[in-house]
Amino acid sequence: MRLALRIVFALVLGIAIGLGATWLSLRAGISAFEERSGPWITSRDFGSAEAGARARAIVAVRGLMALPAREAIYFNAATDSEGRALDGGCRYRIAGPPLSARWWSVTAYGTDSHLIPNARHAYSSGDDGAEAVLALTGPEPGLGEIATRAGEPFELTLRAYGPGPDLLDGELPEIERLSC
Amino acid sequence: MLRPIGWIVFVAAVAMLAYWTATALIPGTMMHLAMGRLEQNAGVNTMGHAPLSTAERRIIVRPSPDLAYSTCLFDLAEGPVEITVAPIGAPYWSLSVYDERTNAVFVRNDRDANGGPLRIALARAGQAVPDGLETVRLSSDRGLALVRILVPERDAFAAIDTDRRSAGCAPLGRRESQ
């Protein structure tokens, strides 16, 4: 009887540790991926059957139904170029040279991976790959700027549709904190 | 009776098994949940056309607010399904097909299609498909076909929305009338 209780306890403990490790592993989210450029993080394995089990689970939770890298590359940033966490109460400029892609867009998301509510639907900025990357975010956005919320952290996703073969070798935009 | 080291090894083995099982089950579970929500958009084996993403419409995580999404939840249990997409007046559009484990098994964009229409059949191994019709073979009955259309500015959506409604999804040989 005592042995049976010990076995049950060990099983419950083992399952709890395993599920806790799963939660921690997914919580690391996209920062677990290996390709980094400044504050931007990406993977070539999104949407791919070749992705490892952990990468597939993270993508399923954080970006279900991503396109594979030959069609679109997704870069994610949770910090500015100086490594400070993105703060919805601050104003940022995302700027850099044109990307080797047909189209780029920058979108802000809350830490729940959903769009940030705002009356003007000011969620993103984008343009074709011939144009330099330029987007501005802030809690009181001007026309064409992306809205964030004071007091809430946020993340940015830079999407490059129709990426050129040299996109990952090129320069990605800086995320500069202008004011808080 | 197990010694303490034996119990530690036992707990560690159970923990690893729980970790790998949970991690392996997550993609299919998330896809199942998302497909349930997408079914509000349109029934099985029909093309549904979602409005532009907003913060209030929470169907999938990290939607692109720059894309119009049209979706078809397909089920091949009764036979192959045909997907058609006519050219759309937008800077970019693509058709992608995902199996129920979230793998992208087919992707083609407007440039790949040389400005023409796309027409494919989705089928399980062994299901008959007419000669000459491009066929994507799937290892699961259920999955999702997703048309992404770039909307360069929200004012452009009305015209794109009209264009995309010629896209179709229907059991092969019973193409829905448009």
Coordinates of C-alpha atoms in Angstrom, one line a residue:
Chain A
M1 CA 0.0 0.0 0.0
R2 CA 2.8 2.4 1.0
L3 CA 4.7 1.5 -2.2
A4 CA 1.6 2.1 -4.3
L5 CA 1.2 5.5 -2.8
R6 CA 4.8 6.3 -3.5
I7 CA 4.5 5.3 -7.1
V8 CA 1.4 7.5 -7.5
F9 CA 3.2 10.4 -5.9
A10 CA 6.2 9.9 -8.1
L11 CA 4.0 9.7 -11.2
V12 CA 2.1 12.9 -10.3
L13 CA 5.4 14.7 -9.5
G14 CA 7.0 13.6 -12.7
I15 CA 4.0 14.7 -14.8
A16 CA 3.9 18.0 -13.0
I17 CA 7.6 18.6 -13.6
G18 CA 7.2 17.6 -17.3
L19 CA 4.2 19.9 -17.9
G20 CA 6.0 22.7 -16.0
A21 CA 9.0 22.3 -18.3
T22 CA 6.7 22.4 -21.3
W23 CA 5.2 25.6 -20.1
L24 CA 8.6 27.2 -19.5
S25 CA 9.8 26.0 -22.8
L26 CA 6.9 27.6 -24.7
R27 CA 7.0 30.7 -22.5
A28 CA 10.5 31.3 -23.9
G29 CA 8.5 31.6 -27.1
I30 CA 10.2 32.8 -30.2
S31 CA 13.3 33.9 -28.3
A32 CA 14.2 30.2 -28.3
F33 CA 14.9 30.4 -32.1
E34 CA 18.4 30.5 -33.3
E35 CA 18.7 33.2 -36.0
R36 CA 19.2 36.6 -34.5
S37 CA 20.0 40.0 -36.0
G38 CA 20.1 42.8 -33.4
P39 CA 16.7 42.7 -31.6
W40 CA 15.2 40.5 -34.4
I41 CA 14.8 36.8 -34.0
T42 CA 13.6 34.3 -36.7
S43 CA 13.8 30.7 -37.8
R44 CA 13.9 29.1 -41.2
D45 CA 11.7 26.3 -40.0
F46 CA 8.3 28.1 -39.6
G47 CA 5.5 26.1 -41.2
S48 CA 8.0 23.3 -42.1
A49 CA 7.7 19.6 -41.5
E50 CA 11.4 19.7 -40.8
A51 CA 11.0 21.8 -37.7
G52 CA 11.8 20.2 -34.4
A53 CA 9.0 19.3 -31.9
R54 CA 9.7 22.3 -29.7
A55 CA 9.8 24.7 -32.6
R56 CA 6.5 23.3 -34.0
A57 CA 4.9 23.7 -30.6
I58 CA 6.1 27.3 -30.2
V59 CA 4.9 28.2 -33.6
A60 CA 1.6 26.5 -33.0
V61 CA 1.1 28.6 -29.9
R62 CA 2.6 31.9 -31.1
G63 CA 2.0 32.0 -34.9
L64 CA -0.1 29.1 -36.1
M65 CA -0.1 28.6 -39.9
A66 CA 3.0 30.5 -40.7
L67 CA 4.3 30.5 -44.2
P68 CA 7.5 28.6 -44.9
A69 CA 10.7 30.7 -45.3
R70 CA 10.8 30.6 -49.1
E71 CA 7.4 32.5 -49.1
A72 CA 7.7 34.8 -46.1
I73 CA 10.2 35.4 -43.3
Y74 CA 8.9 36.5 -39.9
F75 CA 11.2 38.4 -37.6
N76 CA 10.1 39.1 -34.0
A77 CA 11.4 41.6 -31.5
A78 CA 10.6 42.1 -27.8
T79 CA 13.3 44.6 -27.2
D80 CA 14.7 47.7 -28.8
S81 CA 18.2 47.8 -30.4
E82 CA 19.7 48.6 -27.0
G83 CA 18.2 45.5 -25.5
R84 CA 15.5 47.2 -23.4
A85 CA 12.1 45.6 -23.3
L86 CA 9.5 47.3 -25.6
D87 CA 7.3 49.5 -23.5
G88 CA 3.9 50.6 -24.8
G89 CA 4.2 53.9 -23.1
C90 CA 7.3 54.8 -25.2
R91 CA 7.6 56.0 -28.7
Y92 CA 9.8 54.0 -31.1
R93 CA 11.2 54.4 -34.6
I94 CA 11.8 51.3 -36.7
A95 CA 14.0 52.3 -39.5
G96 CA 16.4 50.7 -42.0
P97 CA 17.3 50.2 -45.6
P98 CA 14.9 48.5 -48.1
L99 CA 14.6 44.8 -47.5
S100 CA 15.2 42.1 -50.1
A101 CA 11.6 41.2 -50.4
R102 CA 8.4 42.0 -52.4
W103 CA 6.7 43.5 -49.4
W104 CA 7.5 44.3 -45.8
S105 CA 5.2 45.1 -42.9
V106 CA 5.8 45.9 -39.2
T107 CA 3.0 44.9 -36.8
A108 CA 2.7 45.5 -33.0
Y109 CA 1.2 42.7 -30.8
G110 CA 0.4 42.5 -27.1
T111 CA 2.2 39.8 -25.1
D112 CA -0.9 37.7 -25.7
S113 CA 0.0 37.6 -29.4
H114 CA -3.1 39.5 -30.4
L115 CA -3.4 43.0 -32.0
I116 CA -3.4 45.9 -29.6
P117 CA -6.9 47.5 -29.4
N118 CA -7.2 51.0 -30.7
A119 CA -10.0 53.0 -32.3
R120 CA -8.2 53.7 -35.6
H121 CA -7.1 50.1 -36.3
A122 CA -3.5 51.4 -36.4
Y123 CA -1.9 48.0 -36.1
S124 CA 0.9 48.1 -38.7
S125 CA 2.9 49.8 -41.4
G126 CA 4.1 48.4 -44.7
D127 CA 5.4 49.0 -48.1
D128 CA 7.0 47.3 -51.1
G129 CA 10.6 46.1 -50.9
A130 CA 11.9 49.0 -52.9
E131 CA 11.1 51.3 -50.0
A132 CA 13.1 51.9 -46.9
V133 CA 11.6 50.4 -43.7
L134 CA 10.1 53.1 -41.6
A135 CA 7.5 52.7 -38.9
L136 CA 6.7 54.6 -35.7
T137 CA 4.9 53.3 -32.7
G138 CA 3.6 55.1 -29.6
P139 CA 0.7 55.4 -27.2
E140 CA -0.6 58.5 -29.0
P141 CA 0.2 57.6 -32.6
G142 CA 0.1 60.2 -35.4
L143 CA -1.4 59.4 -38.8
G144 CA 0.1 56.2 -40.3
E145 CA 1.8 55.3 -37.0
I146 CA 1.2 52.1 -34.9
A147 CA -0.7 52.3 -31.7
T148 CA 0.6 50.8 -28.4
R149 CA -0.7 51.0 -24.9
A150 CA 0.9 52.8 -22.0
G151 CA 1.8 50.5 -19.2
E152 CA 1.8 47.4 -21.3
P153 CA 4.8 45.6 -22.9
F154 CA 4.5 44.7 -26.6
E155 CA 6.3 42.9 -29.4
L156 CA 6.9 43.7 -33.0
T157 CA 6.7 41.3 -36.0
L158 CA 8.5 42.3 -39.2
R159 CA 7.1 40.3 -42.1
A160 CA 9.0 40.0 -45.4
Y161 CA 6.8 38.5 -48.2
G162 CA 8.6 37.1 -51.2
P163 CA 12.0 37.2 -49.5
G164 CA 15.1 37.4 -51.7
P165 CA 17.8 34.7 -51.1
D166 CA 20.0 37.3 -49.4
L167 CA 17.4 38.7 -47.0
L168 CA 18.8 37.0 -44.0
D169 CA 22.3 38.3 -44.8
G170 CA 21.1 41.9 -45.1
E171 CA 20.7 44.7 -42.6
L172 CA 17.5 44.7 -40.6
P173 CA 16.0 47.9 -39.3
E174 CA 17.0 49.4 -36.0
I175 CA 14.4 49.8 -33.2
E176 CA 15.2 53.2 -31.6
R177 CA 13.4 54.4 -28.5
L178 CA 12.6 58.1 -29.1
S179 CA 11.0 59.0 -25.8
C180 CA 9.0 57.7 -22.8
Chain B
M1 CA 12.0 -1.3 -2.6
L2 CA 13.6 1.4 -4.8
R3 CA 16.5 3.4 -3.4
P4 CA 16.3 7.2 -3.5
I5 CA 18.3 7.3 -6.7
G6 CA 15.8 4.9 -8.2
W7 CA 12.9 7.2 -7.4
I8 CA 14.8 10.2 -8.8
V9 CA 15.4 8.3 -12.1
F10 CA 11.7 7.2 -12.2
V11 CA 10.4 10.8 -11.6
A12 CA 12.9 12.1 -14.2
A13 CA 11.7 9.5 -16.8
V14 CA 8.1 10.3 -16.2
A15 CA 8.8 14.1 -16.4
M16 CA 10.6 13.6 -19.8
L17 CA 7.8 11.5 -21.1
A18 CA 5.2 14.1 -20.0
Y19 CA 7.3 16.9 -21.7
W20 CA 7.7 15.1 -25.0
T21 CA 4.1 14.0 -25.1
A22 CA 2.8 17.5 -24.3
T23 CA 5.1 19.1 -26.8
A24 CA 4.2 16.6 -29.6
L25 CA 0.5 17.0 -29.0
I26 CA 0.4 20.9 -28.9
P27 CA 0.5 21.5 -32.7
G28 CA -2.4 19.2 -33.5
T29 CA -4.4 20.5 -30.5
M30 CA -3.9 24.1 -31.4
M31 CA -4.8 23.4 -35.1
H32 CA -8.0 21.6 -33.9
L33 CA -9.0 24.6 -31.7
A34 CA -8.2 27.0 -34.5
M35 CA -10.2 25.0 -37.0
G36 CA -13.2 24.9 -34.6
R37 CA -13.1 28.7 -34.5
L38 CA -12.6 29.0 -38.2
E39 CA -15.7 26.9 -38.8
Q40 CA -17.6 30.0 -37.7
N41 CA -16.3 31.6 -40.9
A42 CA -17.6 28.9 -43.2
G43 CA -18.6 25.3 -43.2
V44 CA -16.4 22.3 -44.2
N45 CA -15.4 22.2 -47.8
T46 CA -16.5 25.7 -48.6
M47 CA -14.5 28.9 -48.9
G48 CA -15.1 31.5 -46.3
H49 CA -13.9 35.1 -46.5
A50 CA -13.0 36.7 -43.2
P51 CA -13.0 40.5 -42.7
L52 CA -9.7 42.2 -42.0
S53 CA -8.2 41.3 -38.7
T54 CA -8.9 43.6 -35.7
A55 CA -7.9 43.5 -32.1
E56 CA -11.5 42.4 -31.3
R57 CA -11.6 39.5 -33.7
R58 CA -9.5 36.8 -32.1
I59 CA -9.6 33.8 -34.3
I60 CA -5.9 32.9 -34.6
V61 CA -2.9 34.3 -32.9
R62 CA -0.7 36.9 -34.6
P63 CA -3.0 37.6 -37.5
S64 CA -1.5 40.0 -40.1
P65 CA -3.7 43.2 -40.3
D66 CA -2.3 43.7 -43.8
L67 CA -3.8 40.5 -45.2
A68 CA -7.3 39.5 -46.1
Y69 CA -7.7 35.8 -45.3
S70 CA -10.0 33.4 -47.1
T71 CA -10.1 29.9 -45.6
C72 CA -11.4 26.5 -46.5
L73 CA -11.6 23.8 -43.8
F74 CA -11.4 20.7 -45.9
D75 CA -12.3 17.1 -45.1
L76 CA -11.2 14.4 -47.6
A77 CA -13.1 11.5 -45.9
E78 CA -15.8 11.5 -48.7
G79 CA -13.3 12.2 -51.5
P80 CA -11.0 14.8 -53.0
V81 CA -11.6 18.5 -52.7
E82 CA -11.0 21.1 -55.4
I83 CA -9.5 24.6 -54.6
T84 CA -9.6 27.4 -57.2
V85 CA -8.3 30.9 -56.9
A86 CA -8.8 33.4 -59.8
P87 CA -6.2 36.2 -60.1
I88 CA -6.8 38.9 -57.5
G89 CA -5.9 42.6 -58.0
A90 CA -3.5 42.9 -55.1
P91 CA 0.3 43.4 -54.8
Y92 CA 0.6 39.8 -53.4
W93 CA -1.6 36.8 -52.9
S94 CA -0.9 33.2 -52.2
L95 CA -2.6 29.9 -51.5
S96 CA -1.2 27.6 -48.8
V97 CA -2.5 24.2 -47.6
Y98 CA -1.8 22.9 -44.1
D99 CA -2.4 19.4 -42.8
E100 CA -3.9 18.8 -39.4
R101 CA -0.4 18.8 -37.8
T102 CA 0.2 22.4 -39.0
N103 CA 2.6 21.4 -41.7
A104 CA 2.5 23.6 -44.9
V105 CA 2.2 21.0 -47.6
F106 CA 1.6 23.4 -50.5
V107 CA 2.3 27.0 -51.1
R108 CA 2.0 29.0 -54.4
N109 CA 1.8 32.7 -54.9
D110 CA 0.6 35.1 -57.7
R111 CA 4.0 35.2 -59.4
D112 CA 4.2 31.4 -59.3
A113 CA 0.8 31.4 -61.0
N114 CA 2.1 33.8 -63.7
G115 CA -0.9 36.0 -63.2
G116 CA -3.2 33.2 -64.0
P117 CA -5.7 31.2 -61.9
L118 CA -4.8 28.4 -59.6
R119 CA -6.7 25.1 -59.6
I120 CA -5.6 22.1 -57.4
A121 CA -7.1 19.0 -56.0
L122 CA -6.5 17.9 -52.4
A123 CA -6.6 14.1 -52.0
R124 CA -5.6 11.2 -49.8
A125 CA -3.3 8.5 -51.2
G126 CA -5.4 6.3 -53.5
Q127 CA -8.2 8.7 -54.1
A128 CA -8.9 9.1 -57.9
V129 CA -8.3 12.5 -59.4
P130 CA -8.8 13.5 -63.1
D131 CA -5.7 13.3 -65.3
G132 CA -4.0 16.7 -65.7
L133 CA -5.3 18.2 -62.5
E134 CA -2.5 19.2 -60.2
T135 CA -3.0 17.2 -57.0
V136 CA -1.7 17.7 -53.4
R137 CA -1.7 14.4 -51.5
L138 CA -2.3 14.6 -47.8
S139 CA -1.6 12.2 -45.0
S140 CA -4.7 13.4 -43.0
D141 CA -8.4 13.9 -44.0
R142 CA -8.7 17.3 -42.4
G143 CA -6.7 20.5 -42.9
L144 CA -6.9 24.0 -43.9
A145 CA -6.5 25.8 -47.3
L146 CA -5.6 29.5 -46.7
V147 CA -5.7 32.3 -49.3
R148 CA -3.7 35.3 -48.2
I149 CA -4.2 38.6 -50.0
L150 CA -2.1 41.7 -49.3
V151 CA -4.2 44.7 -48.7
P152 CA -1.8 47.6 -49.0
E153 CA -4.2 50.0 -47.3
R154 CA -7.5 49.4 -45.6
D155 CA -9.3 51.5 -48.2
A156 CA -8.3 49.0 -50.9
F157 CA -10.1 46.2 -49.1
A158 CA -13.5 46.6 -50.8
A159 CA -12.2 46.0 -54.3
I160 CA -10.0 43.1 -53.1
D161 CA -13.0 41.6 -51.2
T162 CA -15.0 41.5 -54.4
D163 CA -12.1 39.9 -56.4
R164 CA -11.5 37.1 -53.8
R165 CA -15.0 35.9 -53.8
S166 CA -14.4 34.0 -57.0
A167 CA -12.1 31.7 -55.0
G168 CA -13.8 28.3 -54.5
C169 CA -13.5 25.1 -52.4
A170 CA -15.8 22.2 -53.0
P171 CA -15.8 18.4 -53.3
L172 CA -14.2 17.5 -56.6
G173 CA -16.8 17.4 -59.4
R174 CA -19.4 19.3 -57.3
R175 CA -17.9 22.8 -57.7
E176 CA -20.0 25.3 -55.9
S177 CA -21.7 27.8 -58.1
Q178 CA -20.4 31.3 -57.7

